[in-house]
XYZ file of C-alpha atoms in Angstrom:
169
model
C -142.494 54.187 -146.783
C -144.481 57.289 -145.897
C -146.586 58.833 -148.650
C -147.145 62.562 -148.092
C -149.446 64.673 -150.260
C -149.333 68.455 -150.378
C -152.867 69.524 -151.251
C -155.334 72.388 -151.216
C -156.803 75.116 -153.356
C -154.988 76.983 -156.100
C -152.017 79.243 -155.476
C -151.300 78.141 -151.926
C -147.703 77.086 -152.477
C -148.204 73.350 -152.970
C -145.492 72.911 -155.577
C -143.043 75.082 -153.653
C -143.591 73.204 -150.393
C -143.539 69.781 -152.066
C -140.169 70.576 -153.652
C -138.780 71.853 -150.336
C -139.921 68.702 -148.523
C -138.525 66.409 -151.201
C -135.168 68.151 -150.962
C -135.171 68.191 -147.144
C -135.996 64.480 -146.860
C -133.990 63.507 -149.963
C -137.200 61.976 -151.280
C -138.640 61.593 -154.752
C -141.514 63.869 -155.685
C -144.338 63.540 -158.164
C -145.606 66.595 -159.975
C -149.160 67.798 -160.444
C -150.088 66.302 -163.808
C -153.136 68.476 -164.463
C -151.096 71.711 -164.644
C -149.144 70.566 -167.691
C -152.249 68.985 -169.203
C -154.342 72.149 -168.766
C -151.556 74.352 -170.142
C -151.567 72.440 -173.436
C -155.342 72.129 -173.717
C -157.256 74.615 -175.801
C -160.555 75.501 -174.211
C -162.056 74.472 -170.916
C -161.409 71.098 -169.361
C -164.438 68.828 -169.623
C -165.673 65.572 -168.194
C -163.787 63.539 -170.823
C -160.489 65.136 -169.757
C -160.613 63.710 -166.255
C -159.760 60.158 -167.338
C -156.507 61.220 -169.018
C -155.781 63.553 -166.100
C -156.266 60.748 -163.574
C -154.137 58.305 -165.600
C -151.375 60.912 -165.927
C -151.488 61.664 -162.199
C -151.325 57.964 -161.358
C -148.303 57.490 -163.645
C -146.527 60.481 -162.060
C -147.212 59.179 -158.560
C -146.183 55.620 -159.400
C -142.878 56.797 -160.877
C -142.047 58.695 -157.677
C -143.208 55.833 -155.437
C -140.994 53.386 -157.342
C -137.939 55.507 -156.472
C -138.849 55.972 -152.796
C -137.280 54.191 -149.872
C -138.427 56.163 -146.822
C -140.610 59.107 -147.871
C -142.317 60.109 -151.105
C -143.807 63.564 -151.633
C -146.733 64.075 -153.996
C -147.634 67.515 -155.320
C -151.371 66.716 -155.124
C -152.969 63.353 -155.848
C -156.244 61.945 -157.126
C -158.133 63.529 -154.234
C -157.599 66.840 -156.058
C -159.012 65.340 -159.229
C -162.097 64.223 -157.308
C -162.581 67.635 -155.661
C -162.202 69.625 -158.861
C -164.235 67.193 -160.970
C -167.125 67.350 -158.506
C -166.814 71.131 -158.186
C -166.661 71.957 -161.886
C -168.790 69.154 -163.320
C -171.031 68.061 -160.470
C -169.740 64.485 -160.474
C -166.586 62.435 -160.672
C -166.204 59.148 -162.527
C -166.595 56.349 -159.980
C -163.324 54.686 -160.971
C -161.395 57.896 -160.180
C -163.055 58.249 -156.774
C -162.365 54.562 -156.047
C -158.721 54.926 -157.113
C -158.350 58.053 -154.965
C -159.543 56.117 -151.909
C -157.423 53.041 -152.589
C -154.290 55.119 -153.298
C -154.741 57.482 -150.344
C -151.631 58.837 -148.660
C -150.460 58.390 -145.103
C -150.529 62.154 -144.523
C -152.109 65.121 -146.276
C -150.724 68.598 -145.758
C -153.709 70.868 -146.451
C -152.388 74.325 -147.297
C -154.340 77.323 -146.107
C -155.251 80.013 -148.658
C -153.506 82.674 -146.558
C -150.725 83.567 -149.015
C -151.058 85.970 -151.953
C -152.894 84.788 -155.081
C -150.620 84.557 -158.111
C -152.465 84.295 -161.441
C -150.692 82.243 -164.101
C -153.122 81.563 -166.933
C -154.163 78.165 -165.571
C -155.452 79.216 -162.157
C -158.937 80.676 -162.224
C -160.362 80.573 -158.705
C -158.507 83.341 -156.880
C -161.716 84.726 -155.475
C -162.921 81.279 -154.401
C -159.890 79.826 -152.641
C -161.626 79.697 -149.252
C -164.548 77.851 -150.794
C -162.203 75.396 -152.511
C -160.192 74.975 -149.303
C -163.402 74.007 -147.505
C -164.168 71.437 -150.230
C -160.718 69.903 -149.874
C -161.044 69.739 -146.107
C -164.532 68.229 -146.183
C -163.386 65.599 -148.709
C -160.376 64.638 -146.571
C -162.595 64.501 -143.494
C -165.359 62.506 -145.258
C -162.786 59.955 -146.425
C -161.331 59.771 -142.890
C -157.863 60.643 -144.195
C -155.127 61.909 -141.906
C -154.422 65.582 -142.577
C -153.109 68.691 -140.933
C -153.712 72.281 -141.910
C -150.596 74.222 -142.838
C -150.644 78.021 -142.952
C -148.594 81.071 -142.149
C -145.440 82.411 -143.721
C -143.431 80.321 -146.167
C -140.927 79.508 -143.411
C -143.692 78.567 -140.964
C -145.295 76.311 -143.549
C -142.028 74.522 -144.206
C -141.209 74.090 -140.501
C -144.669 72.748 -139.670
C -144.635 70.387 -142.672
C -141.176 69.015 -141.779
C -142.334 68.423 -138.216
C -145.475 66.614 -139.388
C -143.555 64.332 -141.750
C -140.817 63.685 -139.173
C -143.493 62.680 -136.639
C -144.674 59.985 -139.062
C -141.218 58.388 -139.387
């Protein structure tokens, strides 16, 4: 089974591309747990929130993985939790970083911040997407994870992502 993660900074089309890939490959998909969590939370997320976020993300991923036979598509994974935790709070709980490494995917599709920003009440880094993109890329590189950068139009993103996943099969 090939585990593919669509990742990157906010408002880059991760959910859209993950859903397209899941449909194209007839594969299960896990959702980004933190979006629903943040939408129900009053106030700013804090250090104590990252444990529940990580556990929720793990449960979402595991449910999709259990249904997979060939390919599973994850709309982000714990690497995102690590990046955002370190960015916002200056550190990430060691157990989350360890779990992110041990649960790493076979392929990361790192989406470029070259599409329009769409604010939605949860996203708050529209002016810092390039900075966040660089943090995602440096984390993937530091962990020696296999990734490719995906940019361009929506159609170009989809075509390049399909080709990258197909090459792994």
